C-alpha positions as a LaTeX table, in Angstrom:
\begin{tabular}{lrrr}
\hline
Residue & $x$ (\AA) & $y$ (\AA) & $z$ (\AA) \\
\hline
Unk1 & 91.11 & 99.03 & 124.46 \\
Unk2 & 88.73 & 100.66 & 121.98 \\
Unk3 & 88.92 & 104.16 & 123.50 \\
Unk4 & 92.73 & 104.09 & 123.55 \\
Unk5 & 92.88 & 102.95 & 119.93 \\
Unk6 & 90.49 & 105.73 & 118.92 \\
Unk7 & 92.55 & 108.34 & 120.79 \\
Unk8 & 95.73 & 107.06 & 119.15 \\
Unk9 & 94.17 & 107.25 & 115.67 \\
Unk10 & 93.10 & 110.82 & 116.36 \\
Unk11 & 96.58 & 111.77 & 117.60 \\
Unk12 & 98.09 & 110.13 & 114.50 \\
Unk13 & 95.77 & 112.12 & 112.24 \\
Unk14 & 96.75 & 115.35 & 114.00 \\
Unk15 & 100.41 & 114.39 & 113.70 \\
Unk16 & 100.05 & 113.75 & 109.98 \\
Unk17 & 98.32 & 117.10 & 109.53 \\
Unk18 & 101.10 & 118.93 & 111.41 \\
Unk19 & 103.78 & 117.17 & 109.39 \\
Unk20 & 102.01 & 118.04 & 106.14 \\
Unk21 & 101.39 & 121.71 & 106.99 \\
Unk22 & 104.49 & 122.67 & 108.98 \\
Unk23 & 106.96 & 119.81 & 108.57 \\
Unk24 & 106.87 & 119.20 & 112.34 \\
Unk25 & 106.88 & 115.43 & 112.91 \\
Unk26 & 107.36 & 114.77 & 116.64 \\
Unk27 & 103.71 & 113.90 & 117.34 \\
Unk28 & 103.53 & 111.65 & 114.28 \\
Unk29 & 106.74 & 109.81 & 115.25 \\
Unk30 & 105.51 & 109.37 & 118.83 \\
Unk31 & 102.30 & 107.77 & 117.55 \\
Unk32 & 104.23 & 105.50 & 115.20 \\
Unk33 & 106.26 & 104.08 & 118.10 \\
Unk34 & 103.11 & 103.13 & 120.00 \\
Unk35 & 101.36 & 101.73 & 116.93 \\
Unk36 & 104.38 & 99.62 & 115.99 \\
Unk37 & 104.54 & 98.15 & 119.49 \\
Unk38 & 100.82 & 97.33 & 119.26 \\
Unk39 & 101.26 & 95.74 & 115.82 \\
Unk40 & 104.13 & 93.62 & 117.20 \\
Unk41 & 101.93 & 92.55 & 120.15 \\
Unk42 & 104.80 & 93.55 & 122.45 \\
Unk43 & 102.87 & 93.85 & 125.71 \\
Unk44 & 105.95 & 94.53 & 127.86 \\
Unk45 & 107.11 & 97.36 & 125.59 \\
Unk46 & 103.61 & 98.85 & 125.50 \\
Unk47 & 103.51 & 98.79 & 129.29 \\
Unk48 & 106.84 & 100.65 & 129.45 \\
Unk49 & 105.48 & 103.27 & 127.06 \\
Unk50 & 102.23 & 103.57 & 129.02 \\
Unk51 & 104.11 & 103.99 & 132.32 \\
Unk52 & 106.37 & 106.66 & 130.83 \\
Unk53 & 103.42 & 108.55 & 129.33 \\
Unk54 & 101.55 & 108.45 & 132.67 \\
Unk55 & 104.49 & 109.98 & 134.51 \\
Unk56 & 104.82 & 112.60 & 131.76 \\
Unk57 & 101.10 & 113.44 & 131.85 \\
Unk58 & 101.14 & 113.83 & 135.65 \\
Unk59 & 104.29 & 115.95 & 135.38 \\
Unk60 & 102.61 & 118.27 & 132.87 \\
Unk61 & 99.63 & 118.68 & 135.20 \\
Unk62 & 101.92 & 119.53 & 138.12 \\
Unk63 & 103.89 & 121.94 & 135.89 \\
Unk64 & 100.65 & 123.62 & 134.79 \\
Unk65 & 99.59 & 124.00 & 138.42 \\
Unk66 & 102.97 & 125.54 & 139.38 \\
Unk67 & 103.89 & 122.53 & 141.53 \\
Unk68 & 107.39 & 122.54 & 140.08 \\
Unk69 & 109.16 & 120.36 & 142.67 \\
Unk70 & 106.55 & 117.63 & 142.15 \\
Unk71 & 106.75 & 118.14 & 138.38 \\
Unk72 & 110.52 & 117.64 & 138.53 \\
Unk73 & 110.14 & 114.31 & 140.33 \\
Unk74 & 107.55 & 113.09 & 137.82 \\
Unk75 & 109.56 & 114.20 & 134.78 \\
Unk76 & 112.62 & 112.40 & 136.16 \\
Unk77 & 110.59 & 109.21 & 136.46 \\
Unk78 & 109.17 & 109.71 & 132.96 \\
Unk79 & 112.69 & 110.32 & 131.63 \\
Unk80 & 113.94 & 107.08 & 133.18 \\
Unk81 & 111.01 & 105.18 & 131.64 \\
Unk82 & 111.35 & 106.72 & 128.17 \\
Unk83 & 115.10 & 106.00 & 128.16 \\
Unk84 & 114.31 & 102.33 & 127.51 \\
Unk85 & 112.12 & 103.14 & 124.49 \\
Unk86 & 112.60 & 104.65 & 121.03 \\
Unk87 & 109.90 & 107.26 & 121.64 \\
Unk88 & 110.86 & 110.88 & 120.84 \\
Unk89 & 108.85 & 111.82 & 123.93 \\
Unk90 & 112.14 & 111.41 & 125.78 \\
Unk91 & 113.21 & 114.75 & 124.27 \\
Unk92 & 109.99 & 116.47 & 125.33 \\
Unk93 & 110.35 & 115.09 & 128.85 \\
Unk94 & 113.95 & 116.31 & 129.03 \\
Unk95 & 112.78 & 119.79 & 128.04 \\
Unk96 & 110.08 & 119.90 & 130.70 \\
Unk97 & 112.53 & 118.67 & 133.32 \\
Unk98 & 114.74 & 121.66 & 132.48 \\
Unk99 & 111.71 & 123.93 & 132.63 \\
Unk100 & 110.72 & 122.65 & 136.07 \\
Unk101 & 114.26 & 123.36 & 137.30 \\
Unk102 & 114.12 & 126.87 & 135.85 \\
Unk103 & 110.87 & 127.63 & 137.65 \\
Unk104 & 112.50 & 126.57 & 140.90 \\
Unk105 & 115.22 & 129.16 & 140.13 \\
Unk106 & 117.84 & 126.43 & 139.87 \\
Unk107 & 119.23 & 128.17 & 136.83 \\
Unk108 & 122.59 & 126.41 & 136.49 \\
Unk109 & 120.95 & 122.98 & 136.74 \\
Unk110 & 118.31 & 124.00 & 134.21 \\
Unk111 & 120.99 & 125.26 & 131.82 \\
Unk112 & 122.92 & 121.99 & 132.05 \\
Unk113 & 119.77 & 119.94 & 131.53 \\
Unk114 & 118.72 & 121.90 & 128.44 \\
Unk115 & 122.20 & 121.85 & 126.89 \\
Unk116 & 122.26 & 118.07 & 127.18 \\
Unk117 & 119.42 & 117.90 & 124.64 \\
Unk118 & 120.92 & 117.66 & 121.16 \\
Unk119 & 118.98 & 120.33 & 119.27 \\
Unk120 & 120.84 & 119.56 & 116.03 \\
Unk121 & 119.44 & 116.03 & 116.19 \\
Unk122 & 115.97 & 117.47 & 116.81 \\
Unk123 & 116.29 & 119.60 & 113.67 \\
Unk124 & 117.45 & 116.59 & 111.63 \\
Unk125 & 114.37 & 114.68 & 112.81 \\
Unk126 & 112.08 & 117.65 & 111.98 \\
Unk127 & 111.22 & 118.38 & 115.61 \\
Unk128 & 111.26 & 122.12 & 114.96 \\
Unk129 & 108.74 & 123.22 & 117.58 \\
Unk130 & 110.52 & 121.40 & 120.40 \\
Unk131 & 113.88 & 122.83 & 119.33 \\
Unk132 & 112.34 & 126.32 & 119.42 \\
Unk133 & 110.81 & 125.63 & 122.84 \\
Unk134 & 114.18 & 124.50 & 124.18 \\
Unk135 & 115.77 & 127.66 & 122.80 \\
Unk136 & 113.10 & 129.71 & 124.58 \\
Unk137 & 114.05 & 128.15 & 127.92 \\
Unk138 & 117.79 & 128.35 & 127.21 \\
Unk139 & 117.40 & 132.02 & 126.34 \\
Unk140 & 115.62 & 132.65 & 129.63 \\
Unk141 & 118.43 & 130.93 & 131.54 \\
Unk142 & 121.06 & 133.00 & 129.74 \\
Unk143 & 119.09 & 136.19 & 130.35 \\
Unk144 & 118.67 & 135.79 & 134.11 \\
Unk145 & 122.29 & 134.63 & 134.40 \\
Unk146 & 123.45 & 137.88 & 132.82 \\
Unk147 & 124.62 & 136.48 & 129.44 \\
Unk148 & 122.41 & 138.92 & 127.58 \\
Unk149 & 124.09 & 138.76 & 124.16 \\
Unk150 & 123.80 & 134.96 & 124.17 \\
Unk151 & 120.16 & 135.26 & 125.22 \\
Unk152 & 119.34 & 137.63 & 122.35 \\
Unk153 & 120.84 & 135.28 & 119.76 \\
Unk154 & 119.08 & 132.19 & 121.12 \\
Unk155 & 115.72 & 133.93 & 121.55 \\
Unk156 & 115.88 & 135.40 & 118.05 \\
Unk157 & 116.48 & 131.95 & 116.53 \\
Unk158 & 113.54 & 130.46 & 118.45 \\
Unk159 & 111.29 & 133.37 & 117.57 \\
Unk160 & 112.01 & 132.89 & 113.88 \\
Unk161 & 111.27 & 129.16 & 114.19 \\
Unk162 & 107.90 & 129.80 & 115.82 \\
Unk163 & 107.06 & 132.32 & 113.12 \\
Unk164 & 107.87 & 129.80 & 110.37 \\
Unk165 & 105.67 & 127.23 & 112.14 \\
Unk166 & 102.78 & 129.72 & 112.28 \\
Unk167 & 102.82 & 129.74 & 116.12 \\
Unk168 & 102.09 & 133.44 & 116.43 \\
Unk169 & 101.47 & 133.57 & 120.19 \\
Unk170 & 104.76 & 131.87 & 120.96 \\
Unk171 & 106.58 & 134.18 & 118.55 \\
Unk172 & 104.95 & 137.17 & 120.26 \\
Unk173 & 105.97 & 135.91 & 123.69 \\
Unk174 & 109.55 & 135.65 & 122.44 \\
Unk175 & 109.20 & 139.27 & 121.30 \\
Unk176 & 108.43 & 140.16 & 124.93 \\
Unk177 & 111.59 & 138.42 & 126.13 \\
Unk178 & 113.69 & 139.97 & 123.37 \\
Unk179 & 112.40 & 143.39 & 124.38 \\
Unk180 & 113.49 & 142.75 & 127.96 \\
Unk181 & 116.92 & 141.56 & 126.80 \\
Unk182 & 117.35 & 144.60 & 124.56 \\
Unk183 & 116.47 & 146.84 & 127.52 \\
Unk184 & 119.51 & 145.40 & 129.30 \\
Unk185 & 121.84 & 146.38 & 126.44 \\
Unk186 & 120.26 & 149.84 & 126.31 \\
Unk187 & 118.61 & 149.53 & 122.91 \\
Unk188 & 115.13 & 150.92 & 123.72 \\
Unk189 & 114.15 & 151.50 & 120.10 \\
Unk190 & 114.63 & 147.85 & 119.12 \\
Unk191 & 113.12 & 146.74 & 122.43 \\
Unk192 & 109.91 & 148.69 & 121.92 \\
Unk193 & 109.61 & 147.45 & 118.34 \\
Unk194 & 109.45 & 143.88 & 119.71 \\
Unk195 & 107.21 & 144.95 & 122.59 \\
Unk196 & 104.60 & 146.65 & 120.40 \\
Unk197 & 104.47 & 143.63 & 118.12 \\
Unk198 & 104.03 & 141.33 & 121.12 \\
Unk199 & 101.25 & 143.40 & 122.68 \\
Unk200 & 99.34 & 143.64 & 119.39 \\
Unk201 & 99.50 & 139.89 & 118.72 \\
Unk202 & 98.82 & 138.75 & 122.30 \\
Unk203 & 95.91 & 141.18 & 122.69 \\
Unk204 & 94.37 & 139.91 & 119.45 \\
Unk205 & 94.77 & 136.32 & 120.66 \\
Unk206 & 93.14 & 137.15 & 124.00 \\
Unk207 & 95.99 & 135.63 & 126.02 \\
Unk208 & 95.68 & 137.71 & 129.18 \\
Unk209 & 98.54 & 136.08 & 131.07 \\
Unk210 & 101.05 & 136.84 & 128.33 \\
Unk211 & 99.62 & 140.34 & 127.85 \\
Unk212 & 100.11 & 140.88 & 131.57 \\
Unk213 & 103.73 & 139.74 & 131.40 \\
Unk214 & 104.34 & 142.00 & 128.40 \\
Unk215 & 102.90 & 144.97 & 130.28 \\
Unk216 & 105.05 & 144.31 & 133.35 \\
Unk217 & 108.26 & 144.07 & 131.32 \\
Unk218 & 107.29 & 147.30 & 129.54 \\
Unk219 & 106.74 & 148.96 & 132.90 \\
Unk220 & 110.09 & 147.63 & 134.14 \\
Unk221 & 111.79 & 149.41 & 131.25 \\
Unk222 & 110.04 & 152.69 & 132.15 \\
Unk223 & 111.04 & 152.27 & 135.80 \\
Unk224 & 114.69 & 151.71 & 134.86 \\
Unk225 & 114.56 & 154.95 & 132.86 \\
Unk226 & 112.87 & 156.76 & 135.78 \\
Unk227 & 109.81 & 157.51 & 133.65 \\
Unk228 & 107.58 & 157.20 & 136.69 \\
Unk229 & 104.31 & 158.45 & 135.20 \\
Unk230 & 104.51 & 156.17 & 132.16 \\
Unk231 & 105.44 & 153.21 & 134.35 \\
Unk232 & 102.55 & 153.93 & 136.68 \\
Unk233 & 100.07 & 154.09 & 133.79 \\
Unk234 & 101.20 & 150.71 & 132.44 \\
Unk235 & 101.07 & 149.18 & 135.92 \\
Unk236 & 97.53 & 150.52 & 136.49 \\
Unk237 & 96.39 & 148.43 & 133.51 \\
Unk238 & 98.44 & 145.43 & 134.62 \\
Unk239 & 97.08 & 145.62 & 138.19 \\
Unk240 & 93.49 & 145.51 & 136.93 \\
Unk241 & 94.24 & 142.43 & 134.78 \\
Unk242 & 96.17 & 140.63 & 137.54 \\
Unk243 & 93.39 & 141.20 & 140.09 \\
Unk244 & 90.71 & 140.07 & 137.67 \\
Unk245 & 92.69 & 136.91 & 136.90 \\
Unk246 & 93.54 & 136.40 & 140.58 \\
Unk247 & 97.11 & 135.73 & 139.44 \\
Unk248 & 98.83 & 135.83 & 142.83 \\
Unk249 & 102.45 & 136.07 & 141.73 \\
Unk250 & 101.94 & 138.67 & 139.02 \\
Unk251 & 99.50 & 140.69 & 141.16 \\
Unk252 & 102.15 & 140.92 & 143.89 \\
Unk253 & 104.86 & 141.85 & 141.36 \\
Unk254 & 102.78 & 144.55 & 139.69 \\
Unk255 & 101.74 & 146.14 & 142.97 \\
Unk256 & 105.28 & 146.17 & 144.30 \\
Unk257 & 106.54 & 147.85 & 141.14 \\
Unk258 & 103.68 & 150.35 & 141.13 \\
Unk259 & 104.49 & 151.29 & 144.72 \\
Unk260 & 107.95 & 152.37 & 143.57 \\
Unk261 & 106.54 & 154.50 & 140.74 \\
Unk262 & 103.96 & 156.06 & 143.04 \\
Unk263 & 106.55 & 156.83 & 145.70 \\
Unk264 & 108.66 & 158.74 & 143.17 \\
Unk265 & 105.54 & 160.61 & 142.04 \\
Unk266 & 105.03 & 161.85 & 145.60 \\
Unk267 & 102.09 & 159.53 & 146.31 \\
Unk268 & 103.38 & 157.91 & 149.50 \\
Unk269 & 99.93 & 156.87 & 150.75 \\
Unk270 & 98.89 & 154.91 & 147.64 \\
Unk271 & 102.43 & 153.45 & 147.45 \\
Unk272 & 102.12 & 152.10 & 150.98 \\
Unk273 & 98.67 & 150.69 & 150.16 \\
Unk274 & 100.14 & 148.86 & 147.15 \\
Unk275 & 102.74 & 147.23 & 149.40 \\
Unk276 & 100.08 & 146.23 & 151.91 \\
Unk277 & 98.03 & 144.53 & 149.20 \\
Unk278 & 101.15 & 142.94 & 147.70 \\
Unk279 & 101.94 & 141.30 & 151.04 \\
Unk280 & 98.46 & 139.72 & 151.02 \\
Unk281 & 99.02 & 138.23 & 147.55 \\
Unk282 & 102.50 & 137.00 & 148.55 \\
Unk283 & 101.01 & 135.31 & 151.59 \\
Unk284 & 98.78 & 133.27 & 149.26 \\
Unk285 & 101.66 & 131.88 & 147.18 \\
Unk286 & 102.11 & 128.15 & 147.69 \\
Unk287 & 105.47 & 127.71 & 145.95 \\
Unk288 & 108.58 & 128.60 & 147.96 \\
Unk289 & 110.50 & 129.71 & 144.85 \\
Unk290 & 107.72 & 132.15 & 143.92 \\
Unk291 & 107.58 & 133.51 & 147.48 \\
Unk292 & 111.36 & 133.98 & 147.51 \\
Unk293 & 111.29 & 136.05 & 144.34 \\
Unk294 & 108.28 & 138.08 & 145.50 \\
Unk295 & 109.92 & 138.70 & 148.90 \\
Unk296 & 113.06 & 139.96 & 147.16 \\
Unk297 & 111.09 & 142.42 & 145.02 \\
Unk298 & 109.11 & 143.48 & 148.09 \\
Unk299 & 112.37 & 144.10 & 149.97 \\
Unk300 & 113.58 & 146.45 & 147.22 \\
Unk301 & 110.35 & 148.45 & 147.39 \\
Unk302 & 110.43 & 148.50 & 151.19 \\
Unk303 & 113.98 & 149.86 & 151.10 \\
Unk304 & 112.71 & 152.75 & 148.95 \\
Unk305 & 109.91 & 153.39 & 151.45 \\
Unk306 & 112.41 & 153.32 & 154.35 \\
Unk307 & 115.06 & 155.71 & 153.03 \\
Unk308 & 114.64 & 157.91 & 156.09 \\
Unk309 & 115.60 & 154.89 & 158.21 \\
Unk310 & 118.93 & 153.83 & 156.71 \\
Unk311 & 119.49 & 150.65 & 158.79 \\
Unk312 & 116.01 & 149.40 & 157.87 \\
Unk313 & 116.50 & 150.23 & 154.18 \\
Unk314 & 119.90 & 148.54 & 154.14 \\
Unk315 & 118.53 & 145.41 & 155.79 \\
Unk316 & 115.84 & 145.20 & 153.10 \\
Unk317 & 118.37 & 145.60 & 150.29 \\
Unk318 & 120.70 & 143.03 & 151.88 \\
Unk319 & 117.85 & 140.53 & 151.66 \\
Unk320 & 117.21 & 141.35 & 148.01 \\
Unk321 & 120.91 & 141.18 & 147.10 \\
Unk322 & 121.25 & 137.73 & 148.65 \\
Unk323 & 118.37 & 136.46 & 146.55 \\
Unk324 & 119.55 & 137.95 & 143.23 \\
Unk325 & 123.14 & 136.76 & 143.74 \\
Unk326 & 121.84 & 133.20 & 143.80 \\
Unk327 & 118.77 & 133.20 & 141.55 \\
Unk328 & 119.08 & 135.98 & 138.94 \\
Unk329 & 122.48 & 137.69 & 138.65 \\
Unk330 & 121.34 & 139.79 & 135.68 \\
Unk331 & 119.03 & 141.75 & 137.97 \\
Unk332 & 121.66 & 142.25 & 140.68 \\
Unk333 & 123.61 & 145.39 & 139.55 \\
Unk334 & 120.80 & 147.93 & 140.21 \\
Unk335 & 120.33 & 146.51 & 143.71 \\
Unk336 & 124.06 & 146.82 & 144.42 \\
Unk337 & 124.09 & 150.42 & 143.21 \\
Unk338 & 121.06 & 151.24 & 145.37 \\
Unk339 & 122.78 & 149.75 & 148.40 \\
Unk340 & 125.99 & 151.62 & 147.60 \\
Unk341 & 124.03 & 154.88 & 147.44 \\
Unk342 & 122.51 & 154.24 & 150.86 \\
Unk343 & 125.91 & 153.46 & 152.33 \\
Unk344 & 127.47 & 156.59 & 150.84 \\
Unk345 & 124.65 & 158.75 & 152.21 \\
Unk346 & 125.17 & 157.21 & 155.65 \\
Unk347 & 128.91 & 158.00 & 155.47 \\
Unk348 & 129.99 & 154.37 & 154.99 \\
Unk349 & 132.05 & 154.95 & 151.83 \\
Unk350 & 134.43 & 152.01 & 152.38 \\
Unk351 & 131.59 & 149.47 & 152.41 \\
Unk352 & 129.99 & 151.14 & 149.40 \\
Unk353 & 133.04 & 150.65 & 147.16 \\
Unk354 & 132.62 & 146.88 & 146.51 \\
Unk355 & 128.98 & 147.42 & 145.53 \\
Unk356 & 129.93 & 150.27 & 143.21 \\
Unk357 & 132.59 & 148.16 & 141.49 \\
Unk358 & 130.32 & 145.13 & 141.14 \\
Unk359 & 127.31 & 147.15 & 140.00 \\
\hline
\end{tabular}
């Protein structure tokens, strides 16, 4: 096939350029496997490679479109196909399988999948970018699981790798995650150093999605410190970006968070309007895992709105606690402390004690 041969030559040229400039050789090695099979006229082996690459391509499309359950199935099929080849694409597929599990909030499964990939072997084979990408995902898993010190170490290593490779946007995105991790260990000075660097780089690159994420994590830090006006200002900017992008999940998240800031600023009407709009965005989410997370955040905000009605506020926090216990333990303690406070105010001190101890 002339078109396929031309595409393979182009990929090989790109791989050679990457290897020459950065030392990264995964693309070059992947091309070599295919070209060797073609030179050997091994039709059966070429068909296995083609099948594996088709499953991988379709998995990447599903992953891009946030169809993570479908992506998981396709990456599993690609992984099975690549297992019977010498292609290094088996490592890339294993990474994306872990990523698809993470985005379904199956954190323990994602962690196991990612740890099964031998990153030392990747480094020996000069697959630096993939090793850094795996560290990015591992760091996320550690962060949401509450192993913050581990997350900081892993994310720092990956950030340095991306910087050496000249991948500035990826390094800046890792700065965003490091800032969030440092917020958890109460090191705001170091956190904001990473955050400012991330915002400068991502804004220059014009990557609105990553700018939006950086803004929301910055606002989260201000909310944790009860700096309501500063949080609200950041979330005003984020809300404008999320609406313009029609990013359903982030629009819902930003509006829910802004409702909390506005409520504490005495702006109950605008806070309620934010929640109303957030519910509309949540209703448009197609992925169950995304809806579950958005519903949990919405429940926290609704509990704040319902403080005058303790049973209603407690029911909302119960819903949020159940979600965070399963999906993101690192974010659970503040919810437990909020629920304990409600129980104490209602005179239910005995039931508040377990939450106080756990939080």
